[in-house]
GROMACS .gro file of C-alpha atoms in nm:
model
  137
    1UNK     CA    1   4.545   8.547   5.292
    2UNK     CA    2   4.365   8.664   5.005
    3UNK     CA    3   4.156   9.000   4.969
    4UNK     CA    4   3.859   8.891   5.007
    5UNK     CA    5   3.951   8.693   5.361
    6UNK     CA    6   4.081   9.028   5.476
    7UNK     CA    7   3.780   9.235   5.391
    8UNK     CA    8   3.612   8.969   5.668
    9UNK     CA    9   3.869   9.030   5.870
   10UNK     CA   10   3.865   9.425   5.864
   11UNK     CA   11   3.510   9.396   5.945
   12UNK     CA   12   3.505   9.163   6.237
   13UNK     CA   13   3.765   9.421   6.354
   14UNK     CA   14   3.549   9.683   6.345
   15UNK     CA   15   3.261   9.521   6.525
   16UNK     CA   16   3.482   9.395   6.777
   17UNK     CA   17   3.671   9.753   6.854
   18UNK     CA   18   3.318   9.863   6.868
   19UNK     CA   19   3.199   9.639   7.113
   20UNK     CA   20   3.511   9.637   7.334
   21UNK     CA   21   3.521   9.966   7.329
   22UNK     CA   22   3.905  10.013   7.222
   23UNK     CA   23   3.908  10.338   7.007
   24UNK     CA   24   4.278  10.315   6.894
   25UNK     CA   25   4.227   9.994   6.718
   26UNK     CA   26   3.917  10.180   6.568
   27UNK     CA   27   4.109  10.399   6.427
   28UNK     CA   28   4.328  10.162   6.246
   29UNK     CA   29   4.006   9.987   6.061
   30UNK     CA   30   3.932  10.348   5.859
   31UNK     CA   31   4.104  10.493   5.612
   32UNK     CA   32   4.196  10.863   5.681
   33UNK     CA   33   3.967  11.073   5.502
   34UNK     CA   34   3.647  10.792   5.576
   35UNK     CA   35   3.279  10.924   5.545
   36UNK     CA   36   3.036  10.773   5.767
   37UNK     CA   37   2.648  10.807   5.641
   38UNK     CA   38   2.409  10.707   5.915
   39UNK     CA   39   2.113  10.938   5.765
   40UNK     CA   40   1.889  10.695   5.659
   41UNK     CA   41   1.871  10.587   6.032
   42UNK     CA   42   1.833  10.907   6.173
   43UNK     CA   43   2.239  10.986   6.202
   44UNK     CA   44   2.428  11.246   5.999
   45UNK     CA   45   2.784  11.228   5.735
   46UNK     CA   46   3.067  11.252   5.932
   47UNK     CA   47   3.379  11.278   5.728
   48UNK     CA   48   3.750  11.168   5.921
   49UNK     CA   49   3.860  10.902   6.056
   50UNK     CA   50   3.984  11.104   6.385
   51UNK     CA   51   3.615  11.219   6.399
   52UNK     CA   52   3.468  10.923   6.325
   53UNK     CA   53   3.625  10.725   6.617
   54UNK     CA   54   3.546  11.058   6.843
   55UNK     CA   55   3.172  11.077   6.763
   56UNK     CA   56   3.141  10.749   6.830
   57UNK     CA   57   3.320  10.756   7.157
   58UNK     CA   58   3.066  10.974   7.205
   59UNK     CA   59   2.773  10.812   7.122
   60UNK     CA   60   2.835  10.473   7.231
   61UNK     CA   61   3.140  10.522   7.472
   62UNK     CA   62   2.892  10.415   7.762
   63UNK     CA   63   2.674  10.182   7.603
   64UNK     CA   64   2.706   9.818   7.580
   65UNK     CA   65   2.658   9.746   7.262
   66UNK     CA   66   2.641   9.381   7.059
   67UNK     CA   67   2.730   9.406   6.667
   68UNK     CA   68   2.729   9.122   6.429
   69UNK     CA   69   2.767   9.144   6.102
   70UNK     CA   70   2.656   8.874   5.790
   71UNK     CA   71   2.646   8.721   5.482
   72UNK     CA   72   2.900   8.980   5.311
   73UNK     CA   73   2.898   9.075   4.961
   74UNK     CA   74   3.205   9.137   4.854
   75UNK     CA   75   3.335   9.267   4.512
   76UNK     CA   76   3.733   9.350   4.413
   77UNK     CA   77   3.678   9.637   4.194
   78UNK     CA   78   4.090   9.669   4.131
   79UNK     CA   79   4.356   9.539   4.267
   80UNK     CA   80   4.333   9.834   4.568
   81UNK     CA   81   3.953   9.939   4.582
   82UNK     CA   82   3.643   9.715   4.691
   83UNK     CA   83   3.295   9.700   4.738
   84UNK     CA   84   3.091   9.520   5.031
   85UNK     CA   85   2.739   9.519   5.170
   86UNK     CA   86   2.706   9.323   5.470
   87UNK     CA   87   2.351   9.246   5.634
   88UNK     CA   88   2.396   9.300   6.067
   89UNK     CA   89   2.231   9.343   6.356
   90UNK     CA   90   2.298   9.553   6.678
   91UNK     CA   91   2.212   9.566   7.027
   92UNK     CA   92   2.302   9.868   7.245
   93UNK     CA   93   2.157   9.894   7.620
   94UNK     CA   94   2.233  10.202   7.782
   95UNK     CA   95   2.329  10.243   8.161
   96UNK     CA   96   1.970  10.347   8.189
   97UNK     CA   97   1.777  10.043   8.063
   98UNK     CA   98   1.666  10.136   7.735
   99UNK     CA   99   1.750   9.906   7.470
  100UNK     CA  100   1.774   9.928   7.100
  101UNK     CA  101   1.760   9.551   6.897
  102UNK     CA  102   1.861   9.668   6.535
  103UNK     CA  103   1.893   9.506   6.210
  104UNK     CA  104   2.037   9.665   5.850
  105UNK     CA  105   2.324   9.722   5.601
  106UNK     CA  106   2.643   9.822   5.652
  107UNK     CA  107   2.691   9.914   5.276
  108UNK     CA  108   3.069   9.976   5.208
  109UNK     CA  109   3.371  10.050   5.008
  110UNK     CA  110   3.717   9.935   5.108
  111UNK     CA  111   4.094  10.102   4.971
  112UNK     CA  112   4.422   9.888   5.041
  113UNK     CA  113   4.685  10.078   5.146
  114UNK     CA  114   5.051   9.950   5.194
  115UNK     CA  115   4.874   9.622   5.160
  116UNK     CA  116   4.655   9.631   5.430
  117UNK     CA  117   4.240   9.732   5.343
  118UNK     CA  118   4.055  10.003   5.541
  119UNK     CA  119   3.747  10.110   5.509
  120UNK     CA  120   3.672  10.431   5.265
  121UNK     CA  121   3.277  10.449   5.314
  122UNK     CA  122   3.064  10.330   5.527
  123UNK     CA  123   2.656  10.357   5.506
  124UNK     CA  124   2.404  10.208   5.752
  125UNK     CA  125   2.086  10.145   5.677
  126UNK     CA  126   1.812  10.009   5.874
  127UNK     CA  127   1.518   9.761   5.769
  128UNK     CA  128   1.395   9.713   6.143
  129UNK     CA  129   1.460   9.880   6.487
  130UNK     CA  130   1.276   9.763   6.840
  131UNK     CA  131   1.331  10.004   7.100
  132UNK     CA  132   1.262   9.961   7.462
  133UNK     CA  133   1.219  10.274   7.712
  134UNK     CA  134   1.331  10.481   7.410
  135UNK     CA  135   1.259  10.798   7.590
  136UNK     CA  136   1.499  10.730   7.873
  137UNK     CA  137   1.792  10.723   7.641
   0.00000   0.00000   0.00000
């Protein structure tokens, strides 16, 4: 498979472990010293992979939640380091019955290790968010 291909792959992995809930295999999409920036949509840095996978057990641990991810952009910078943007779009319904229908960025950076590629950053940024019952979050 070529580096590119797996760069998809890490990133349907992600969404997936996301949506499915199943931290461990989280874990094993970042690398370990990841930094998370969800500032421009209202989140915070978050630097760890550990952490990363605990806040957002937090966060989403009891929301459905839909991810899909698009059109990548993909650039090998070295044999070991890449770059990727990727356009998605979210939906997360909480046990309550608010709703949030999202759409963004995921823009990224991506280190192979003992030839398999994590992700080293990850930024999301938002264009558009619809929010239904937002207060009952």
């Amino acid at each position: 498979m070529d580096d590119i291909e797996a760069i998809k792959q890490l990133k349907a992995r992600y969404f997936r472990t996301m949506d499915t809930k199943d931290w461990a295999a989280m874990r094993q999409v970042f690398c370990d010293d990841v930094v998370m920036d969800s500032t421009e949509s209202g989140g915070s840095v978050i630097t760890g992979a550990d952490t990363c996978v605990d806040f957002l057990q937090e966060v989403i641990g009891d929301v459905i939640t839909v991810h899909h991810g698009h059109m990548p952009e993909i650039e090998l910078t070295s044999a070991t380091t890449a770059n990727g943007i990727w356009a998605m779009e979210d939906m997360l319904r909480w046990p309550n019955g608010s709703e949030l229908h999202g759409y963004g960025h995921y823009q990224e950076t991506y280190k192979k290790h003992d030839g398999n590629w994590r992700i080293k950053t990850l930024k999301l940024t938002r264009l558009r968010t619809d929010m239904t019952n937002p207060d009952e979050k």
